[in-house]
Amino acid sequence: MAGSTFGNLFQITTWGESHGKGIGVVVDGCPAGILLCEEDIQKFLDRRKPGQSKFTTQRSEEDAVEILSGVFEGKTTGTPISMVIFNKTQRSADYSEIAGYYRPGHADYTFDMKYGFRDYRGGGRSSGRETIGRVAAGAIALKMLSMMGISVHAYAKEIGGIAIEETDLEECFRNPFYMPDQKAAGKVAEYAEKKLSECNSMGGIIECVIKGMPAGAGEPCFEKLDANLGKAILSIGAVKGFELGSGFEAAKATGLTNNDVFRMENGKIVKITNHAGGILGGISDGSDIVFRAAVKPTPSIAALQDTVNKSGENIAVSIKGRHDPMIVPRAVVVVETMAALVLVDALMINMTAKIDKIINFYKE
Amino acid sequence: MAGSTFGNLFQITTWGESHGKGIGVVVDGCPAGILLCEEDIQKFLDRRKPGQSKFTTQRSEEDAVEILSGVFEGKTTGTPISMVIFNKTQRSADYSEIAGYYRPGHADYTFDMKYGFRDYRGGGRSSGRETIGRVAAGAIALKMLSMMGISVHAYAKEIGGIAIEETDLEECFRNPFYMPDQKAAGKVAEYAEKKLSECNSMGGIIECVIKGMPAGAGEPCFEKLDANLGKAILSIGAVKGFELGSGFEAAKATGLTNNDVFRMENGKIVKITNHAGGILGGISDGSDIVFRAAVKPTPSIAALQDTVNKSGENIAVSIKGRHDPMIVPRAVVVVETMAALVLVDALMINMTAKIDKIINFYKE
Amino acid sequence: MAGSTFGNLFQITTWGESHGKGIGVVVDGCPAGILLCEEDIQKFLDRRKPGQSKFTTQRSEEDAVEILSGVFEGKTTGTPISMVIFNKTQRSADYSEIAGYYRPGHADYTFDMKYGFRDYRGGGRSSGRETIGRVAAGAIALKMLSMMGISVHAYAKEIGGIAIEETDLEECFRNPFYMPDQKAAGKVAEYAEKKLSECNSMGGIIECVIKGMPAGAGEPCFEKLDANLGKAILSIGAVKGFELGSGFEAAKATGLTNNDVFRMENGKIVKITNHAGGILGGISDGSDIVFRAAVKPTPSIAALQDTVNKSGENIAVSIKGRHDPMIVPRAVVVVETMAALVLVDALMINMTAKIDKIINFYKE
Amino acid sequence: MAGSTFGNLFQITTWGESHGKGIGVVVDGCPAGILLCEEDIQKFLDRRKPGQSKFTTQRSEEDAVEILSGVFEGKTTGTPISMVIFNKTQRSADYSEIAGYYRPGHADYTFDMKYGFRDYRGGGRSSGRETIGRVAAGAIALKMLSMMGISVHAYAKEIGGIAIEETDLEECFRNPFYMPDQKAAGKVAEYAEKKLSECNSMGGIIECVIKGMPAGAGEPCFEKLDANLGKAILSIGAVKGFELGSGFEAAKATGLTNNDVFRMENGKIVKITNHAGGILGGISDGSDIVFRAAVKPTPSIAALQDTVNKSGENIAVSIKGRHDPMIVPRAVVVVETMAALVLVDALMINMTAKIDKIINFYKE
């Protein structure tokens, strides 16, 4: 409840601060028998690694994961999987200055209000590095989903107000923005260059599409699949909004335009449109699940900003250090992995929805 | 986990179907010593009552709450408060037809996929009547907040694409739309009249403003205050999107425009702007908490729509019965009460954040 | 967490006070498709009904259960099942006196310390009537187990120090003590008669045997099946001890005598003895699960006892009213139903222990 | 729910196997501001360290704890505290043989039934080494309790049937059995010597006494303080029974002898006796909390035992390796720390029981 644990049957607990000894996660409830090695995790961590282009922070973090428990003879054992990523550089010198004031747009002030003091080095627990544990755990969830024929793909839909016009998923890996549209990515590069030179930063929108999800996952009331996806995504540091399917556009629509009609197609029930975004009444309907997250601009900027210090004086500051001018590209994999955690948990819970399924399970 | 329970320390469990014997809620963890009577609850239920204008359903539901436990000599005892609202009319005849097909935009299909069959009368558990239990429980949370000087006010910000231009909270109670802008309400009336005549429905946006919230509530990682508000709001039937503060606008902003700078004002630290919406790093910062919910159009419309029946045939249907042409006005109080549940829970959890506060508590 | 909710996937929430309007329970997470009617529940409630002999309280409580939700066309729908037992007589007059003092052996004093005041009528929430909700919910769990070939039988093993010497389960229903030994029951009748005449009460031991439980239920660490059975049983009002298999006898044993050796028998692995009580390492091993609960004497006795009143004066009191001279006979069904709740929950959670089982589930 | 997480507000998650890379725990919800260093933890780990006498295993484990997060400038930060104890020796050779058969009294068989295979090295997750994480986390809880004037002391009450006759806590640290009675410890040494020579092992009883606990902690229904203590203690590997206060003796008592009468003493309400063991109606009553745990003999013995192998053949085995001839002495600190975790959690939850306390908290 203190908030570092997420999920029910597939449950993760993350720990670690930006400049502490390391960052880690414990995955409890992972089923036994999954082939798992560090490379399965590492490839996802590498996608959120900084320093991949001039548009993400130039810090060189080598986030190498180590599996400490829960895997034996190459397979998960069903007992907790503990993973750690030791922080290679714990240089705290850069941060001594910010110990004394509250950075605008950061959690410095609220941490002090809540706890009385804070680990000010690099944002401590509120740093973006906190997501490393999420990604490591979510990588296992993604592997499980892929074994079940379910894919989860996120990408930058919009950065600095520049939106994609096509969705070529392979293009994502060819530009530094994780944008599935080469042309849009070009415009973003230009815009980002300009903002960088102004010591400024920019926001954007991440879209996520889930294919192959069976109907029936999610619970009717408070544990709706979309409510849990929303919580998962809104719990990522810089996310300020979440919408499913038509989302905020649905507010302007009418029932006739927004309802997705059902039709028979090759002997199967399908929806002709997908304004609902793949979830009806909180339960997956078998069509693609589509959602978007609004990501704010990086709050750490070198441009001069007003703020107050701990002595209660008005001051002006320029946040030094190597910061991302935009959060979106590195957050894409965080969105994918958080979504995967929600889906796996919902699929596991859904196994107990019908009595005949339970009886059959134990008959075998 | 099956999803009818919400909250941690202040925890509610709702039950009931649209056309069953009743709807109810159990509130567990409500502190002892709160003066509480049925009228405290009833006034909130009356705000979501149908039949208040021609723009909401003309069904006459008299939702009278009865407190069955947890209150003694006019005060809460600290033990579970059970409340029930018996359904006065359980006429199922109207619904016999829809038993055989899947209404577009409804949970009929997904309930069948999940559970193998469903209570088709009036949507059963997926009906909007499910929110009665939430409102009854949230009314207690709102009372607690008000005892602590915290107010929660929601209103229709936009209906059918028509947005408010001013925010006069008292006006909300003078028009059938819960809109804090008389002029906008007039335009909505006109538009709604037209849509009603077309057997169609419309969506909208609800905004909620929380004043007086102390800094420090909410937890840093997965249990961020905004993540939990998001989950609470997205768990309301027709909500398709949630945003905090600048929300999706933040995606287009830059760090310089989106960061809220801190200043000293009368010896107190304040934020000059509030793009963050009152929450930084998942923790309340002492300024107003502001969020918005996108609400889809009522899926039940009398206009002809395509769908399929349980025999797998393509058919066309017109949903009969008395349905709301818009969900927003009656959902306003649901948003307020769900928000209140999240706030109370977060405030209670936050009491254990500092060791000296705990030691002092038990010293007294 | 406030404590009126129990279980994870199969989750119950009880409410109600001894002399309030009623007692009830909400069962969330009950699988869809179970044939269920009020008679399925009532027969278990009748077993804990008072007034069945002179050795249980002579109050005439007619505890008739009413199902308010979650059942449609005779089957569970998968949504919450709300059950209520309205209190027929709410005579509070008898209890006005005890409002002012603390009954020895009761929760009067601790409720006042915790909540500042209490519903003193018949013990309020701490009354034995609180178990009605448990029994109603557990009746559904027992029905599920019986559909899976699992039986749960509890009985009085010892009352007032008089222990059974044989275990004839049918005999349980022929004597007022739920004792599976006619001779022992006769001796208990004699002893109880004597204690009744002395205005005194007596304790006893309940034993519970579960047959047909498949191996694999329960989790390795904190959620061991025996730990959860222990919690469930120790949460019943008057229970002061819990032991599994050899229990406290194991403390005097050696490894050689206490270990249960495995042998092949008809091609199956079996344990020759069952000192473990059917659970190894927290996980069911396929043999009978056997546990015992120590039940204290009824604290309400008519004999004169010292105590203090709320004004801080030493006084002497004689608890009037119609009280059970022993708790054991009526608690037997509570033990069975609490055990059933734990077993069903563990069986549901165990369905997700292996990846191939999950993949197969969704392949079908 | 998969069982490696324990507690609500003060929540721990343990991980690790006997012969994996290490053992660890994440503590989430620990209040900010507690002075904490590794020595605070190490002194408790040292108490469960093997090799301290010939009566505990002669393996030389150096369990050195490392704090990886959650502590900054010597104080807890309120964010998760991750602790790891790396396994120094991972010699798996000793265990290759037991991979093929099921040790009597161990979880080998049930792990195979549940997960399909197991980490057989030293018992894997079911090893006693799993308790290292509990002790490390509980050490923090004990520190918190001591700051609040609450002490928790456990000791061996009986080993191999030899019970203590006096309770001199300082004596515990002078004999290898943690027995507060020099004479009894002498007899145990003699008995244990004999059993060791027979390649056999023995059980015992641990008693725990908690002093200074304020009244009011624990919740009325399922989350009774005794139920949670019971669960915590029964979740320790070899524990087969739990009793509070008079425990199983209460089953033979009468109301008159078992009730603890209240009296005024120096202006305070006290109980003259403590058969209840410090908890009434699930809530602490301000007097000492006293409970006992029955611990079975070490199942790993060198004497020849029958069992079956994975090929389904009857075989006879002698468990080699360095095993404790008794579990009790090293489990004493595990009992203390598990109790402390329950108490801290209950004290934190109890802070929200009264509305005026909550209002005062936020007024300050």
Tab-separated table of N, CA and C in Angstrom, chain C residues 178-214:
chain	number	residue	atom	x	y	z
C	178	TYR	N	-22.473	-32.017	18.926
C	178	TYR	CA	-21.720	-32.288	17.696
C	178	TYR	C	-20.523	-33.180	17.975
C	179	MET	N	-20.754	-34.161	18.851
C	179	MET	CA	-19.665	-35.071	19.223
C	179	MET	C	-19.815	-36.384	18.486
C	180	PRO	N	-18.784	-36.885	17.865
C	180	PRO	CA	-18.896	-38.119	17.082
C	180	PRO	C	-18.708	-39.367	17.953
C	181	ASP	N	-19.123	-39.293	19.208
C	181	ASP	CA	-18.924	-40.407	20.140
C	181	ASP	C	-20.045	-40.328	21.170
C	182	GLN	N	-20.953	-41.293	21.057
C	182	GLN	CA	-22.159	-41.263	21.888
C	182	GLN	C	-21.827	-41.271	23.380
C	183	LYS	N	-20.860	-42.128	23.738
C	183	LYS	CA	-20.505	-42.254	25.149
C	183	LYS	C	-19.940	-40.951	25.716
C	184	ALA	N	-19.005	-40.389	24.982
C	184	ALA	CA	-18.413	-39.124	25.429
C	184	ALA	C	-19.497	-38.061	25.548
C	185	ALA	N	-20.405	-38.033	24.592
C	185	ALA	CA	-21.489	-37.052	24.614
C	185	ALA	C	-22.318	-37.196	25.880
C	186	GLY	N	-22.517	-38.426	26.297
C	186	GLY	CA	-23.272	-38.666	27.528
C	186	GLY	C	-22.569	-38.067	28.733
C	187	LYS	N	-21.269	-38.285	28.798
C	187	LYS	CA	-20.499	-37.720	29.920
C	187	LYS	C	-20.509	-36.194	29.894
C	188	VAL	N	-20.414	-35.632	28.702
C	188	VAL	CA	-20.434	-34.176	28.583
C	188	VAL	C	-21.773	-33.640	29.080
C	189	ALA	N	-22.875	-34.324	28.733
C	189	ALA	CA	-24.214	-33.884	29.159
C	189	ALA	C	-24.266	-33.773	30.688
C	190	GLU	N	-23.705	-34.786	31.326
C	190	GLU	CA	-23.681	-34.814	32.793
C	190	GLU	C	-22.881	-33.630	33.356
C	191	TYR	N	-21.688	-33.471	32.807
C	191	TYR	CA	-20.792	-32.401	33.267
C	191	TYR	C	-21.409	-31.020	33.007
C	192	ALA	N	-21.994	-30.854	31.843
C	192	ALA	CA	-22.573	-29.566	31.455
C	192	ALA	C	-23.751	-29.220	32.372
C	193	GLU	N	-24.534	-30.223	32.668
C	193	GLU	CA	-25.660	-30.051	33.587
C	193	GLU	C	-25.159	-29.444	34.904
C	194	LYS	N	-24.084	-29.999	35.405
C	194	LYS	CA	-23.505	-29.543	36.663
C	194	LYS	C	-23.014	-28.097	36.547
C	195	LYS	N	-22.307	-27.792	35.480
C	195	LYS	CA	-21.752	-26.435	35.305
C	195	LYS	C	-22.871	-25.418	35.119
C	196	LEU	N	-23.921	-25.820	34.401
C	196	LEU	CA	-25.079	-24.941	34.220
C	196	LEU	C	-25.668	-24.569	35.573
C	197	SER	N	-25.761	-25.548	36.426
C	197	SER	CA	-26.362	-25.310	37.739
C	197	SER	C	-25.471	-24.394	38.578
C	198	GLU	N	-24.185	-24.358	38.236
C	198	GLU	CA	-23.256	-23.466	38.943
C	198	GLU	C	-23.135	-22.099	38.259
C	199	CYS	N	-23.984	-21.864	37.249
C	199	CYS	CA	-23.928	-20.597	36.498
C	199	CYS	C	-22.558	-20.416	35.841
C	200	ASN	N	-21.952	-21.503	35.477
C	200	ASN	CA	-20.611	-21.479	34.907
C	200	ASN	C	-20.649	-21.967	33.460
C	201	SER	N	-19.522	-21.964	32.778
C	201	SER	CA	-19.466	-22.375	31.370
C	201	SER	C	-18.208	-23.195	31.143
C	202	MET	N	-18.063	-23.766	29.952
C	202	MET	CA	-16.897	-24.634	29.721
C	202	MET	C	-16.375	-24.510	28.289
C	203	GLY	N	-15.081	-24.852	28.117
C	203	GLY	CA	-14.454	-24.790	26.794
C	203	GLY	C	-14.378	-26.144	26.129
C	204	GLY	N	-13.645	-26.223	25.038
C	204	GLY	CA	-13.511	-27.488	24.334
C	204	GLY	C	-12.611	-27.387	23.117
C	205	ILE	N	-12.518	-28.492	22.398
C	205	ILE	CA	-11.661	-28.542	21.212
C	205	ILE	C	-12.474	-29.030	20.019
C	206	ILE	N	-12.332	-28.320	18.907
C	206	ILE	CA	-12.988	-28.729	17.661
C	206	ILE	C	-11.921	-29.291	16.733
C	207	GLU	N	-12.222	-30.427	16.111
C	207	GLU	CA	-11.297	-30.990	15.131
C	207	GLU	C	-11.957	-30.946	13.765
C	208	CYS	N	-11.154	-30.726	12.742
C	208	CYS	CA	-11.693	-30.628	11.384
C	208	CYS	C	-10.866	-31.520	10.459
C	209	VAL	N	-11.548	-32.314	9.645
C	209	VAL	CA	-10.878	-33.221	8.703
C	209	VAL	C	-11.354	-32.914	7.287
C	210	ILE	N	-10.400	-32.694	6.402
C	210	ILE	CA	-10.718	-32.365	5.006
C	210	ILE	C	-10.220	-33.508	4.123
C	211	LYS	N	-11.118	-34.096	3.353
C	211	LYS	CA	-10.757	-35.228	2.497
C	211	LYS	C	-10.901	-34.859	1.020
C	212	GLY	N	-10.006	-35.375	0.215
C	212	GLY	CA	-10.128	-35.183	-1.235
C	212	GLY	C	-9.400	-33.967	-1.771
C	213	MET	N	-8.667	-33.288	-0.910
C	213	MET	CA	-7.965	-32.078	-1.339
C	213	MET	C	-6.806	-32.456	-2.260
C	214	PRO	N	-6.754	-31.886	-3.457
C	214	PRO	CA	-5.636	-32.210	-4.346
C	214	PRO	C	-4.323	-31.614	-3.824
